[in-house]
CSV table of C-alpha atoms in Angstrom, one decimal:
chain,number,residue,atom,x,y,z
P,1,UNK,CA,0.0,0.0,0.0
P,2,UNK,CA,2.8,2.5,0.9
P,3,UNK,CA,4.4,1.7,-2.5
P,4,UNK,CA,1.3,2.8,-4.4
P,5,UNK,CA,1.2,6.1,-2.4
P,6,UNK,CA,4.9,6.8,-3.1
P,7,UNK,CA,4.4,5.9,-6.8
P,8,UNK,CA,1.3,8.1,-7.0
P,9,UNK,CA,3.2,11.0,-5.4
P,10,UNK,CA,6.2,10.5,-7.7
P,11,UNK,CA,3.9,10.5,-10.8
P,12,UNK,CA,2.2,13.7,-9.5
P,13,UNK,CA,5.6,15.4,-8.9
P,14,UNK,CA,6.7,14.4,-12.5
P,15,UNK,CA,3.5,15.8,-13.9
P,16,UNK,CA,3.9,19.1,-12.0
P,17,UNK,CA,7.5,19.4,-13.1
P,18,UNK,CA,6.6,18.7,-16.7
P,19,UNK,CA,3.8,21.3,-16.6
P,20,UNK,CA,6.1,23.9,-15.0
P,21,UNK,CA,8.7,23.3,-17.7
P,22,UNK,CA,6.2,23.6,-20.5
P,23,UNK,CA,4.9,26.8,-19.0
P,24,UNK,CA,8.4,28.3,-18.8
P,25,UNK,CA,9.1,27.3,-22.4
P,26,UNK,CA,5.9,28.9,-23.5
P,27,UNK,CA,6.7,32.1,-21.6
P,28,UNK,CA,10.2,32.1,-23.2
P,29,UNK,CA,8.7,31.8,-26.7
P,30,UNK,CA,6.3,34.6,-26.0
P,31,UNK,CA,9.1,36.8,-24.8
P,32,UNK,CA,11.2,36.0,-27.8
P,33,UNK,CA,8.3,36.9,-30.1
P,34,UNK,CA,7.7,40.1,-28.3
P,35,UNK,CA,11.3,41.2,-28.7
P,36,UNK,CA,11.2,40.2,-32.4
P,37,UNK,CA,8.1,42.5,-32.8
P,38,UNK,CA,10.0,45.3,-31.1
P,39,UNK,CA,13.0,44.7,-33.4
P,40,UNK,CA,10.7,44.9,-36.5
P,41,UNK,CA,9.2,48.1,-35.3
P,42,UNK,CA,12.6,49.7,-34.6
P,43,UNK,CA,13.8,48.5,-38.0
P,44,UNK,CA,10.8,50.1,-39.7
P,45,UNK,CA,11.4,53.3,-37.8
P,46,UNK,CA,15.1,53.3,-38.7
P,47,UNK,CA,14.2,52.7,-42.4
P,48,UNK,CA,11.8,55.8,-42.3
P,49,UNK,CA,14.5,58.2,-41.1
P,50,UNK,CA,16.0,58.9,-44.6
P,51,UNK,CA,12.5,59.8,-45.9
P,52,UNK,CA,12.0,62.1,-42.9
P,53,UNK,CA,15.3,63.8,-43.5
P,54,UNK,CA,14.5,64.4,-47.2
P,55,UNK,CA,11.1,65.8,-46.3
P,56,UNK,CA,12.7,68.2,-43.7
P,57,UNK,CA,15.4,69.2,-46.2
P,58,UNK,CA,12.6,70.1,-48.7
P,59,UNK,CA,10.7,72.2,-46.2
P,60,UNK,CA,13.9,73.7,-44.9
P,61,UNK,CA,14.8,74.8,-48.4
P,62,UNK,CA,11.5,76.4,-49.0
P,63,UNK,CA,11.5,78.1,-45.6
P,64,UNK,CA,15.1,79.3,-46.0
P,65,UNK,CA,14.1,80.9,-49.3
P,66,UNK,CA,11.1,82.6,-47.6
P,67,UNK,CA,13.3,83.9,-44.8
P,68,UNK,CA,16.0,85.1,-47.1
P,69,UNK,CA,13.4,87.0,-49.2
P,70,UNK,CA,12.1,88.7,-46.1
P,71,UNK,CA,15.7,89.6,-45.0
P,72,UNK,CA,16.6,90.9,-48.4
P,73,UNK,CA,13.4,92.9,-48.7
P,74,UNK,CA,13.9,94.5,-45.2
P,75,UNK,CA,17.4,95.7,-46.0
P,76,UNK,CA,17.5,99.5,-46.4
P,77,UNK,CA,17.6,100.7,-50.0
P,78,UNK,CA,19.2,103.8,-51.2
P,79,UNK,CA,16.3,105.2,-53.1
P,80,UNK,CA,16.1,108.9,-53.5
P,81,UNK,CA,12.8,109.3,-55.2
P,82,UNK,CA,9.3,108.8,-53.7
P,83,UNK,CA,8.1,106.7,-56.6
P,84,UNK,CA,10.9,104.2,-56.0
P,85,UNK,CA,10.2,104.1,-52.3
P,86,UNK,CA,6.5,103.4,-52.9
P,87,UNK,CA,7.1,100.8,-55.5
P,88,UNK,CA,10.1,98.5,-55.5
P,89,UNK,CA,11.2,97.6,-52.0
P,90,UNK,CA,7.8,98.2,-50.4
P,91,UNK,CA,6.1,95.7,-52.7
P,92,UNK,CA,9.0,93.2,-52.4
P,93,UNK,CA,8.7,93.4,-48.6
P,94,UNK,CA,5.0,93.0,-48.6
P,95,UNK,CA,5.3,89.9,-50.8
P,96,UNK,CA,8.0,88.4,-48.6
P,97,UNK,CA,6.0,89.1,-45.4
P,98,UNK,CA,2.9,87.4,-47.0
P,99,UNK,CA,5.1,84.3,-47.5
P,100,UNK,CA,6.4,84.5,-44.0
P,101,UNK,CA,2.8,84.9,-42.6
P,102,UNK,CA,1.7,81.9,-44.7
P,103,UNK,CA,4.6,79.9,-43.3
P,104,UNK,CA,3.7,80.8,-39.7
P,105,UNK,CA,0.1,79.8,-40.3
P,106,UNK,CA,1.3,76.4,-41.6
P,107,UNK,CA,3.3,75.9,-38.4
P,108,UNK,CA,1.2,77.4,-35.5
P,109,UNK,CA,3.3,75.7,-32.9
P,110,UNK,CA,6.3,77.9,-33.9
P,111,UNK,CA,4.4,81.0,-32.8
P,112,UNK,CA,4.1,79.6,-29.2
P,113,UNK,CA,7.8,78.7,-28.8
């Protein structure tokens, strides 16, 4: 009788150990899959960086041109006659400022900073 009880306890211990082992293996596989998903997302993010850089370069070029136009238009001119003062640099400055205001409307967060 004691032999059957010991054998039953031994079988029960073996079943519990096998169950714990399988649970740990399952958790390890889930962890490996989660890290693989993170690696995929980081790789995708890394692959998008060149596109982002090119987009920023494009906008920076446009914005640089707008700011240079405003700076150039704001420089004092040596214009002696009234007609020249009303026409040339005034219109150029107005056009440049319109571009600058349009740029500031496109990026409202810049006005807060």
